[in-house]
PDB file of C-alpha atoms in Angstrom:
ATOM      1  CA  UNK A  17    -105.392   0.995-134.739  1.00 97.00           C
ATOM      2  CA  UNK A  18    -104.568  -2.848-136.444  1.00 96.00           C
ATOM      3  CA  UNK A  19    -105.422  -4.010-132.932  1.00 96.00           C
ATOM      4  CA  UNK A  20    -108.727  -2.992-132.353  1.00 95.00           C
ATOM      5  CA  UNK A  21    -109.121  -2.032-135.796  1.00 94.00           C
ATOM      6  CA  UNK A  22    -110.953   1.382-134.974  1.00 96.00           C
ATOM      7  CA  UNK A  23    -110.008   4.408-136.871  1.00 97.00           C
ATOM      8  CA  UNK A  24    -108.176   7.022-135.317  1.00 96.00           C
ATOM      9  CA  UNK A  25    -107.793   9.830-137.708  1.00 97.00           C
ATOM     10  CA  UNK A  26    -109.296  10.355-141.434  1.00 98.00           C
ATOM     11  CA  UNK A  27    -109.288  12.962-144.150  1.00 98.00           C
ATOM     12  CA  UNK A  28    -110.690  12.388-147.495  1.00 98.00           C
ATOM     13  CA  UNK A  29    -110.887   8.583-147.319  1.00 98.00           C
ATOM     14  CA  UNK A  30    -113.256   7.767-149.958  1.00 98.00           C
ATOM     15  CA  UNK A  31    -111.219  10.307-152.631  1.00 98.00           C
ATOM     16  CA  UNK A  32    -110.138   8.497-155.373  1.00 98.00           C
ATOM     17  CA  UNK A  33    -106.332   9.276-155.966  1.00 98.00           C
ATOM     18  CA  UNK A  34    -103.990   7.825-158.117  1.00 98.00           C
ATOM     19  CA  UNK A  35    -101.722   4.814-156.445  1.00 98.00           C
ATOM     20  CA  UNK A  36     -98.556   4.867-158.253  1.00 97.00           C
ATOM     21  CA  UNK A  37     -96.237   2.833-156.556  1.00 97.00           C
ATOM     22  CA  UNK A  38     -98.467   1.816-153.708  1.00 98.00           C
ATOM     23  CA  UNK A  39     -99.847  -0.363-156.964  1.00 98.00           C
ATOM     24  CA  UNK A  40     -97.336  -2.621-155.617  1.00 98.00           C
ATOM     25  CA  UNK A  41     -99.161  -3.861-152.582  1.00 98.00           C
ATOM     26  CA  UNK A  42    -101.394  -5.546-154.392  1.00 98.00           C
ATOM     27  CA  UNK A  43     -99.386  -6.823-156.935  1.00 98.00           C
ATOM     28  CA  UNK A  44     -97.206  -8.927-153.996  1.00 98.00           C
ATOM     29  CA  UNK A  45    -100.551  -9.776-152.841  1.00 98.00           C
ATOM     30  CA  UNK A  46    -101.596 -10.972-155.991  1.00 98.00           C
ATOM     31  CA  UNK A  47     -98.684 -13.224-156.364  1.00 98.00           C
ATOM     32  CA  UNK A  48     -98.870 -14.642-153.117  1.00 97.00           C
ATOM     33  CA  UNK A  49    -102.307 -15.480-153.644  1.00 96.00           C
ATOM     34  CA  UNK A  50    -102.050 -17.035-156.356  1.00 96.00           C
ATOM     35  CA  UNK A  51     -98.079 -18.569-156.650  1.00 97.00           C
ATOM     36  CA  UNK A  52     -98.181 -22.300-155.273  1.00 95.00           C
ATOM     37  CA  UNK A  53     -94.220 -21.772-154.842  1.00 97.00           C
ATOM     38  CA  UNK A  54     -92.396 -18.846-154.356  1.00 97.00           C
ATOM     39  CA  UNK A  55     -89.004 -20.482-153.925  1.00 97.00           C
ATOM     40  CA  UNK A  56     -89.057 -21.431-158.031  1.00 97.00           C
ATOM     41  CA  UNK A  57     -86.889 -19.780-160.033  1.00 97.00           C
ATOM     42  CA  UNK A  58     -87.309 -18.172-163.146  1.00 95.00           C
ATOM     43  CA  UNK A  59     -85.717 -17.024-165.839  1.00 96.00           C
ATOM     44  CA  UNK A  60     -85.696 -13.330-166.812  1.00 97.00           C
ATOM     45  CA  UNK A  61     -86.821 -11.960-170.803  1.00 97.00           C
ATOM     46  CA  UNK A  62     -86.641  -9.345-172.774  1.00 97.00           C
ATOM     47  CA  UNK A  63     -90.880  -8.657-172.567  1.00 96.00           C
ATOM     48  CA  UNK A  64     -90.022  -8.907-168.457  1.00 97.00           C
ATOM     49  CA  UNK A  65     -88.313  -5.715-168.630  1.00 96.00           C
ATOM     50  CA  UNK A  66     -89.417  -4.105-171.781  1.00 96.00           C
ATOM     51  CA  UNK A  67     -91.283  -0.134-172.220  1.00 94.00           C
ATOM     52  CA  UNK A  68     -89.609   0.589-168.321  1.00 94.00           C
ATOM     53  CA  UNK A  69     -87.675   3.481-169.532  1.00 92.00           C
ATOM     54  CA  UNK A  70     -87.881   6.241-166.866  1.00 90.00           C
ATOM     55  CA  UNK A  71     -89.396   3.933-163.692  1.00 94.00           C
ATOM     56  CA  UNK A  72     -86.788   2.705-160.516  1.00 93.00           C
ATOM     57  CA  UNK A  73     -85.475  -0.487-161.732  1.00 95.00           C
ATOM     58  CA  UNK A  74     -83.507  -3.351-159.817  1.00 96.00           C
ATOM     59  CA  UNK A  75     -81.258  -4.057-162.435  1.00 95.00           C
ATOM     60  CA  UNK A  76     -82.583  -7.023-164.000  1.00 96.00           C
ATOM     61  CA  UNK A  77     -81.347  -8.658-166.810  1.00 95.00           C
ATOM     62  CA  UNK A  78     -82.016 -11.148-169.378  1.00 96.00           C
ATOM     63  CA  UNK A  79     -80.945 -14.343-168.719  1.00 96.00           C
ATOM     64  CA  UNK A  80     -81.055 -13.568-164.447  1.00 96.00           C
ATOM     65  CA  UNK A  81     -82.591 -16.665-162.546  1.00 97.00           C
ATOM     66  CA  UNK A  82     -84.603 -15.491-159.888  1.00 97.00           C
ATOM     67  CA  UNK A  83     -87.321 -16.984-157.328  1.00 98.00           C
ATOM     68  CA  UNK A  84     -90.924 -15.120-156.900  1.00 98.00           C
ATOM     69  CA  UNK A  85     -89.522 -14.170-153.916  1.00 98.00           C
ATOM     70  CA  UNK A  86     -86.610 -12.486-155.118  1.00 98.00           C
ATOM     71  CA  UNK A  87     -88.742 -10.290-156.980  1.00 98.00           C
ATOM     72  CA  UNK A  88     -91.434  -9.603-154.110  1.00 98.00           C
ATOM     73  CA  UNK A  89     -88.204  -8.310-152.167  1.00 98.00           C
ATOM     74  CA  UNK A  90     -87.423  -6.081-155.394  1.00 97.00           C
ATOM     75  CA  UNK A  91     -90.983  -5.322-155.614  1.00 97.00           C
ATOM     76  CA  UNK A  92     -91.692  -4.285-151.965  1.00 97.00           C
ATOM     77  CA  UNK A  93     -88.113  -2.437-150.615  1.00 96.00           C
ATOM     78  CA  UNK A  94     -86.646  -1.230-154.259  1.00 94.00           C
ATOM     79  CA  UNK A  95     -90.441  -0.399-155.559  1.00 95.00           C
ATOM     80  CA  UNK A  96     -88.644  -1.743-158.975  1.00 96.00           C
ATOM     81  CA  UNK A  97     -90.682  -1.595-161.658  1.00 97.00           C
ATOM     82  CA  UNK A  98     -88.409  -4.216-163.979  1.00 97.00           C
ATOM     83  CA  UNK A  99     -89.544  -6.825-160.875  1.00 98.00           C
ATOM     84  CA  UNK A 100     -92.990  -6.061-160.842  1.00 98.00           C
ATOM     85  CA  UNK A 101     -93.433  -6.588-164.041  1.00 98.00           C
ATOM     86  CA  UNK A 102     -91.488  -9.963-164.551  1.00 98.00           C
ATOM     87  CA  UNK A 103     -93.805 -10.986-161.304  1.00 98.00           C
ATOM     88  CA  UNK A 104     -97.056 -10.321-164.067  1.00 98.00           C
ATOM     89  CA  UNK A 105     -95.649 -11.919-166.661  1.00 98.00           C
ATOM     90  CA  UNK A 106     -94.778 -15.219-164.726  1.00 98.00           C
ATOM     91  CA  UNK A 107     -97.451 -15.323-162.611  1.00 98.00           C
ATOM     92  CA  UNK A 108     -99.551 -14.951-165.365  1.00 97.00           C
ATOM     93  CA  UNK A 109     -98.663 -15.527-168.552  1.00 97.00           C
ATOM     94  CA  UNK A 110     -99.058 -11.809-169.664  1.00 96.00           C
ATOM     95  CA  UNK A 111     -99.720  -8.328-168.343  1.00 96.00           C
ATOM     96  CA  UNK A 112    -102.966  -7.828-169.121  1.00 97.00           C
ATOM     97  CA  UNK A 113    -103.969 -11.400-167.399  1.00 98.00           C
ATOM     98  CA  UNK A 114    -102.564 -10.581-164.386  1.00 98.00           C
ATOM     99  CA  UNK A 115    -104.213  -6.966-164.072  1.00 98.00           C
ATOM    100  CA  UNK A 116    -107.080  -9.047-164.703  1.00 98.00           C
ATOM    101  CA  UNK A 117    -106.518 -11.125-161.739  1.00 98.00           C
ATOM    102  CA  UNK A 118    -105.242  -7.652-159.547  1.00 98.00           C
ATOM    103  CA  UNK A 119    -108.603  -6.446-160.370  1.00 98.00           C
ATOM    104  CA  UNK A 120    -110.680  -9.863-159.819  1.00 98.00           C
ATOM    105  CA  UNK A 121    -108.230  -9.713-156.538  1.00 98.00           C
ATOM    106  CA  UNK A 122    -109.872  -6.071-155.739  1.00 98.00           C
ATOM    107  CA  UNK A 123    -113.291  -7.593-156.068  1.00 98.00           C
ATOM    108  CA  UNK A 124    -113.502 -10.135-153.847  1.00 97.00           C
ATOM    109  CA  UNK A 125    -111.582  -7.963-151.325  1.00 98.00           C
ATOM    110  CA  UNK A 126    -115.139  -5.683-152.123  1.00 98.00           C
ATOM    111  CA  UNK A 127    -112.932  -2.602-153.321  1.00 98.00           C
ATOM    112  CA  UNK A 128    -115.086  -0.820-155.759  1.00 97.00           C
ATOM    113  CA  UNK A 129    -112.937   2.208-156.069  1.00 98.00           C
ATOM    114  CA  UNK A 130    -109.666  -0.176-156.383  1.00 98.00           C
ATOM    115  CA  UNK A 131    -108.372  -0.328-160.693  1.00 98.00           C
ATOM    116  CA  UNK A 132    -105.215  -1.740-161.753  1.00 98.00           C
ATOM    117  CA  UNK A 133    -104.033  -0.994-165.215  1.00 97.00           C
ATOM    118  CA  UNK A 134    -100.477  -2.322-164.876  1.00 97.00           C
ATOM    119  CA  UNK A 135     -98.615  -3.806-161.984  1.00 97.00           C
ATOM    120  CA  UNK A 136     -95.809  -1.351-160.924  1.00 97.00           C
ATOM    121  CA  UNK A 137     -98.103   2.023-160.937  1.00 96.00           C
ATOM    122  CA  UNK A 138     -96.854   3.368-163.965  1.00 94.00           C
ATOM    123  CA  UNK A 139    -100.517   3.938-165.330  1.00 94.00           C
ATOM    124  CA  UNK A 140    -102.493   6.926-163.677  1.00 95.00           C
ATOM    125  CA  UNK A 141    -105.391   4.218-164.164  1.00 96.00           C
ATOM    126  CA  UNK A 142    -104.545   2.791-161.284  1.00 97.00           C
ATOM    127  CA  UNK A 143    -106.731   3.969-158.581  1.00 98.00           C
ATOM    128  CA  UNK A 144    -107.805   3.598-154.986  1.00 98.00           C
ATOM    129  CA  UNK A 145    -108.658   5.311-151.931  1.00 98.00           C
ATOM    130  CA  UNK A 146    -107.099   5.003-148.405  1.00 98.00           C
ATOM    131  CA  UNK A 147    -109.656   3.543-146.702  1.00 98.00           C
ATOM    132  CA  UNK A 148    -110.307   0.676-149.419  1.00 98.00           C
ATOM    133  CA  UNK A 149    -105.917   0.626-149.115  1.00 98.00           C
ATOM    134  CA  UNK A 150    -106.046   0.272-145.828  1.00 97.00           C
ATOM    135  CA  UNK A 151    -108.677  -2.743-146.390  1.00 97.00           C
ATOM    136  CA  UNK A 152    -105.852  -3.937-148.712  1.00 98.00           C
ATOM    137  CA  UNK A 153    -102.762  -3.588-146.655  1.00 98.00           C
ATOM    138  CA  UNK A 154    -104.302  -5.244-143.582  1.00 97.00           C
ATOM    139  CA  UNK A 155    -105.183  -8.023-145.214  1.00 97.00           C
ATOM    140  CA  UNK A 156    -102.216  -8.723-147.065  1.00 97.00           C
ATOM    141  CA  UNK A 157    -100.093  -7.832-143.926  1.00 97.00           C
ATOM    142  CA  UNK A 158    -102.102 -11.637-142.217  1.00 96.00           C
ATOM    143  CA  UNK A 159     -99.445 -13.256-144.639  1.00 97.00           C
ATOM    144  CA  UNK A 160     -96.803 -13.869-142.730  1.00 97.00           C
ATOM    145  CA  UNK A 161     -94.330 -13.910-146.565  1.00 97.00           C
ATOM    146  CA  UNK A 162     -96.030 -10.174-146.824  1.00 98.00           C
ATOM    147  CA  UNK A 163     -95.378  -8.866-143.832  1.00 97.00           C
ATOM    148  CA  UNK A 164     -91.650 -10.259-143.014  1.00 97.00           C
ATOM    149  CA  UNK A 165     -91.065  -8.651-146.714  1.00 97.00           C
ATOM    150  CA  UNK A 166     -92.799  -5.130-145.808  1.00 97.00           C
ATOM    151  CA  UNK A 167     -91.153  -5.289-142.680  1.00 95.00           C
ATOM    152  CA  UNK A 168     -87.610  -5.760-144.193  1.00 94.00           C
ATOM    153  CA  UNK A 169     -84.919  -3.287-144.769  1.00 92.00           C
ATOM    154  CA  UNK A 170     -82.968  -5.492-147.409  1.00 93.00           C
ATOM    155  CA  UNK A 171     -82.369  -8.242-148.761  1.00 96.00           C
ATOM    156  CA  UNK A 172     -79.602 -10.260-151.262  1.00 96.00           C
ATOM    157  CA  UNK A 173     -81.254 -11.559-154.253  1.00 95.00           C
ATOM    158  CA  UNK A 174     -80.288 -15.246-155.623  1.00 93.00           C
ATOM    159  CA  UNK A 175     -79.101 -13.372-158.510  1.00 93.00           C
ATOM    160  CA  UNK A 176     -76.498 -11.556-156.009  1.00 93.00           C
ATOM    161  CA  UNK A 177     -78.866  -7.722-156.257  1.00 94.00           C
ATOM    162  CA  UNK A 178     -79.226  -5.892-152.924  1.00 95.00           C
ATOM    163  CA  UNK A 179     -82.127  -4.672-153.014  1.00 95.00           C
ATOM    164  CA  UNK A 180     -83.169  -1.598-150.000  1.00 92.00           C
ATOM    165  CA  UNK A 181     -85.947   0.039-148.494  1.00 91.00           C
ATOM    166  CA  UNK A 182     -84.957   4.131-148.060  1.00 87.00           C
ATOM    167  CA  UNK A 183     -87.746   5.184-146.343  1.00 88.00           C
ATOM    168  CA  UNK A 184     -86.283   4.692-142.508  1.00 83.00           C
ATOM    169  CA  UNK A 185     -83.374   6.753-144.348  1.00 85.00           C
ATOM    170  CA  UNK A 186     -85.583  10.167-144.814  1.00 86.00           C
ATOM    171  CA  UNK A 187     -87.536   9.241-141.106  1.00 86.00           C
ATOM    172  CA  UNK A 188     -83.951   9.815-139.994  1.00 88.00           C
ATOM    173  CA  UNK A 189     -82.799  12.810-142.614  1.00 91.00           C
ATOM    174  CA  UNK A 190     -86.688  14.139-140.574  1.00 90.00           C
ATOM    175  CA  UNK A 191     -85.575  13.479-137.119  1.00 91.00           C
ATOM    176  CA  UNK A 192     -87.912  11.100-136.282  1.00 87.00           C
ATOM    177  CA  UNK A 193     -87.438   7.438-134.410  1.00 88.00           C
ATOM    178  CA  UNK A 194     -87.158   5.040-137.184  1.00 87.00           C
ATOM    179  CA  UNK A 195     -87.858   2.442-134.995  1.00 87.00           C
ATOM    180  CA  UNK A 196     -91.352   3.176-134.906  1.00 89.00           C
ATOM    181  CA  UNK A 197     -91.735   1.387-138.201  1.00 92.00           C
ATOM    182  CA  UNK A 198     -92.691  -1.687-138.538  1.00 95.00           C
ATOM    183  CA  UNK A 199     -93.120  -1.313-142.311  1.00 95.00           C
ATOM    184  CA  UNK A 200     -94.004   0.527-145.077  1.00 95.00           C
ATOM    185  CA  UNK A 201     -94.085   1.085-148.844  1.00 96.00           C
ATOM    186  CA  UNK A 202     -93.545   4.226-150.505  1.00 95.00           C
ATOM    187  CA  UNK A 203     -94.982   6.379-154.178  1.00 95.00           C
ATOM    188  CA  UNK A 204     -94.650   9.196-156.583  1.00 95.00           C
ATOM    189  CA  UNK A 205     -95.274  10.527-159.184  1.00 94.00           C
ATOM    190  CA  UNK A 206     -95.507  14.353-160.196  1.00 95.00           C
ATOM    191  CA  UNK A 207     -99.671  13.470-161.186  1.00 95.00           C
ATOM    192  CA  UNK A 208    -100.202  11.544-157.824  1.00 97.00           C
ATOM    193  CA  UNK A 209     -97.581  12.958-155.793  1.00 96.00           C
ATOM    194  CA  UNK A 210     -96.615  11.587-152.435  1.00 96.00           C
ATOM    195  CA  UNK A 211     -97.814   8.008-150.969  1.00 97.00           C
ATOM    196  CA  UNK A 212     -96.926   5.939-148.076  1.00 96.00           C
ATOM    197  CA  UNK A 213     -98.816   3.183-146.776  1.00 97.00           C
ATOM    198  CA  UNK A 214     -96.693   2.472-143.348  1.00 96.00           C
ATOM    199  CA  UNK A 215     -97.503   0.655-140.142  1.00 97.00           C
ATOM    200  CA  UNK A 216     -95.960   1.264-136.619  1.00 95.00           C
ATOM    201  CA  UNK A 217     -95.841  -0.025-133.012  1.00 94.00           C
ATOM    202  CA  UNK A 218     -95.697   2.976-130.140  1.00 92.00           C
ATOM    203  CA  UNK A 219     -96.424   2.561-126.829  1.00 93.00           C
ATOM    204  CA  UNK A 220     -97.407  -1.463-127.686  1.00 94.00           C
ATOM    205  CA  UNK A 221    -100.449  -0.705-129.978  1.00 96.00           C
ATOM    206  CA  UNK A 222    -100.009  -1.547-133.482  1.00 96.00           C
ATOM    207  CA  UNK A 223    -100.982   1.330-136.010  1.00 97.00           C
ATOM    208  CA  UNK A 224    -101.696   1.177-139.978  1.00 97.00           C
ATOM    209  CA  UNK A 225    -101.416   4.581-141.803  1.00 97.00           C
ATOM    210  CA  UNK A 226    -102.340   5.434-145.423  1.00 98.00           C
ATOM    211  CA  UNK A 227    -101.116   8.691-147.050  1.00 97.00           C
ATOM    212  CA  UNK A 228    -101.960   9.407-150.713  1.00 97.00           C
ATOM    213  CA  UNK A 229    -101.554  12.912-152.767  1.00 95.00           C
TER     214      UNK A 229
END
């Protein structure tokens, strides 16, 4: 319950699982931490979108201009991997500084079960648990760029990319009222199978859920 904060239901919390995708919560976190403007655009490379083969993509290419928030968008709703990484690289200056920084991010959020190898969950040494997520998400969501972004459905990049979020599309294809969600951001991989870190309003209470393997 995000509005009282107590727990209503947990299973496993303190389990360490692989994040995959839900790596990308605390990439955008990252960013917006530690980006003075997120309107300024820059200018995709080759290293931006290099060794991606095989990972959901936005369709960048070199030579797109783009804004950090572009990519956030791509980042959150598309899960793209291509805008992930660029979002390292500029923020940055490389990869391996900014899982330095996801990881010096972790720390001061006290997360000792939180490592980030990469920034799009493409390493299986990226780990966490849900109840150190769930620290995550809920502070990230008290940005108000987060949480309009992992609230959002989709969005036009400045590059002209559409970029979506399916997930209300399988609530539906489940029968289930996706107006319930407020937001969310998906994972998977075959090694840490399903993910979903989602939030929801019913009945005027405000809910956080973490699901993971």
């Amino acid at each position: 319950n995000l509005d009282n904060d107590q727990i209503i239901y947990e299973k496993n919390p303190d389990k360490e699982e692989i994040l995959a995708s839900l790596t990308k919560i605390m990439t955008a976190y990252t960013v917006i931490e530690n980006v003075e403007d997120l309107e300024k655009k820059i200018k995709i490379t080759e290293e931006d979108i290099a060794n991606l083969y095989g990972f959901t993509c936005i369709g960048l290419e070199v030579g797109d201009k783009v804004s950090y928030l572009d990519l956030l968008y791509g980042t959150i709703l598309h899960s793209g991997a291509d805008a992930s990484q660029s979002l390292a690289i500029h923020t940055a200056g490389s990869i391996d500084k900014f899982n330095e920084m996801m990881n010096n991010e972790a720390e001061k959020l006290g997360l000792r079960n939180t490592k980030f190898k990469d920034s799009f969950g493409g390493d299986d040494g990226n780990v966490s648990t849900a109840r150190e997520l769930s620290i995550l998400l809920k502070e990230a969501l008290k940005n108000p760029t987060f949480k309009k972004i992992f609230s959002s459905n989709q969005k036009t990049l400045s590059n002209g990319l559409i970029v979506y979020n399916f997930t209300r599309n399988y609530a539906i294809f489940h029968g289930l009222d996706e107006n319930l969600l407020t937001g969310n951001k998906s994972g998977y991989t075959p090694e840490a199978g399903l993910l979903l870190a989602s939030t929801a309003t019913i009945n005027n209470t405000n809910y956080a859920l973490i699901v993971m393997k």
